Coordinates of C-alpha atoms in Angstrom, one line a residue:
X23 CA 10.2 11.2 19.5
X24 CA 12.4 7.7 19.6
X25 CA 11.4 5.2 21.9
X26 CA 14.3 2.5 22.4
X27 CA 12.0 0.6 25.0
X28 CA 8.4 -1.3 25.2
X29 CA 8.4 0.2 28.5
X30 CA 9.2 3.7 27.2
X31 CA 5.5 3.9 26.0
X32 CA 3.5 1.7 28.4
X33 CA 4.4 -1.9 28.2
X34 CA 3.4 -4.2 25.8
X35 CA -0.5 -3.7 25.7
X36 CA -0.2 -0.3 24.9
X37 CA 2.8 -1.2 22.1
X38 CA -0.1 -4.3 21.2
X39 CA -3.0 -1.3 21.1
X40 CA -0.6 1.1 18.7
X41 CA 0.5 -2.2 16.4
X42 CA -2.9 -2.7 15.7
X43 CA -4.1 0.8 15.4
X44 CA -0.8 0.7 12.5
X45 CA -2.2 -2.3 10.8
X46 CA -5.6 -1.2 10.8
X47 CA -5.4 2.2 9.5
X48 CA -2.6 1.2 6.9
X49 CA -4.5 -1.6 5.5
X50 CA -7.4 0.2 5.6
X51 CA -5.9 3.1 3.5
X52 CA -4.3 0.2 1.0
X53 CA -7.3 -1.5 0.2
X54 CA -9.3 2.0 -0.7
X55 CA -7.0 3.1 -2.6
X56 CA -6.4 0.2 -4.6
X57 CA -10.6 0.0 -4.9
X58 CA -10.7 3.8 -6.1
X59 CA -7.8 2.8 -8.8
X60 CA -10.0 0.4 -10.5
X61 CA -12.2 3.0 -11.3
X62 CA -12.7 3.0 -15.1
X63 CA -11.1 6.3 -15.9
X64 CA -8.4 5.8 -14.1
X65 CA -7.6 2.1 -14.1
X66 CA -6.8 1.9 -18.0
X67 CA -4.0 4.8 -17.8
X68 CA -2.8 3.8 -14.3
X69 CA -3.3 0.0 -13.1
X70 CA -4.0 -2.2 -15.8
X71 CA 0.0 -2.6 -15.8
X72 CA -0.1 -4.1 -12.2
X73 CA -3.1 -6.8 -13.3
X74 CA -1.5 -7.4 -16.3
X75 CA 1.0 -10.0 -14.4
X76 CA -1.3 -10.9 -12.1
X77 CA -3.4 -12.8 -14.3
X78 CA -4.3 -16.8 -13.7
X79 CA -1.6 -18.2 -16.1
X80 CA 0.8 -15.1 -15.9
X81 CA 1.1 -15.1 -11.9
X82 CA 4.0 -13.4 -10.9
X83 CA 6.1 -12.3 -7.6
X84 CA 6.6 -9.4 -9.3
X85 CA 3.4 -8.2 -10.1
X86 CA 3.7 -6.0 -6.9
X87 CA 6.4 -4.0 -8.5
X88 CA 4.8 -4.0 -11.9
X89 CA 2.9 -0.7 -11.9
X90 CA 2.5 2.7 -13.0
X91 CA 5.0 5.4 -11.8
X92 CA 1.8 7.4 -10.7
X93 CA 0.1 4.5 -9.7
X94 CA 3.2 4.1 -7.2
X95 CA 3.2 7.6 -6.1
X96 CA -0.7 7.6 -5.5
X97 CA -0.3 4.5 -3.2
X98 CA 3.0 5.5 -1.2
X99 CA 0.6 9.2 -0.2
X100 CA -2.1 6.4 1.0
X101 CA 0.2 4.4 2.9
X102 CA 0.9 7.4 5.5
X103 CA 3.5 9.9 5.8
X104 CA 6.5 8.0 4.5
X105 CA 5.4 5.0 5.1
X106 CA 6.5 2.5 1.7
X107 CA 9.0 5.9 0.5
X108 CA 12.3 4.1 0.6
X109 CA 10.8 0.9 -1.4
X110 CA 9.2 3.3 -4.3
X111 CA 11.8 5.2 -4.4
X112 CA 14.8 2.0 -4.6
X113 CA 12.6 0.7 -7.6

């Protein structure tokens, strides 16, 4: 269903109310996933390429693309129902 309106779904508190439920829940899924990836079996194969520009004295603006294409696909599926697809697909 497309809403064109604020008003199509209840004004602006209830767009507010949804907004925040979005961050929340998104965020929320972002920051476990991230956690579980830095488990020692996996973070070796997987991660370590992200952190590896993201050092003190290496700190890049592209350390957010610098990743594994697993690592990628594991964090788009956390991220919601398409959610991040067009980005991880375009790089």
């Amino acid at each position: 269903m497309m809403h064109c309106r604020i008003s199509d779904i209840g004004g602006v508190g209830t767009y507010a109310a949804y907004f925040a439920l979005y961050l929340l829940t998104v965020e929320f899924g972002v920051y476990w996933c991230h956690r579980e990836l830095h488990h020692p079996l996996v973070y070796k194969y997987l991660h370590a390429t992200h952190h590896k520009y993201n050092k003190e004295h290496t700190m890049s603006p592209f350390a957010g693309l610098a990743f594994n294409a697993l690592d990628g696909i594991i964090q788009v599926r956390m991220r919601g129902r398409g959610q991040g697809l067009p980005c991880a697909m375009a790089v």
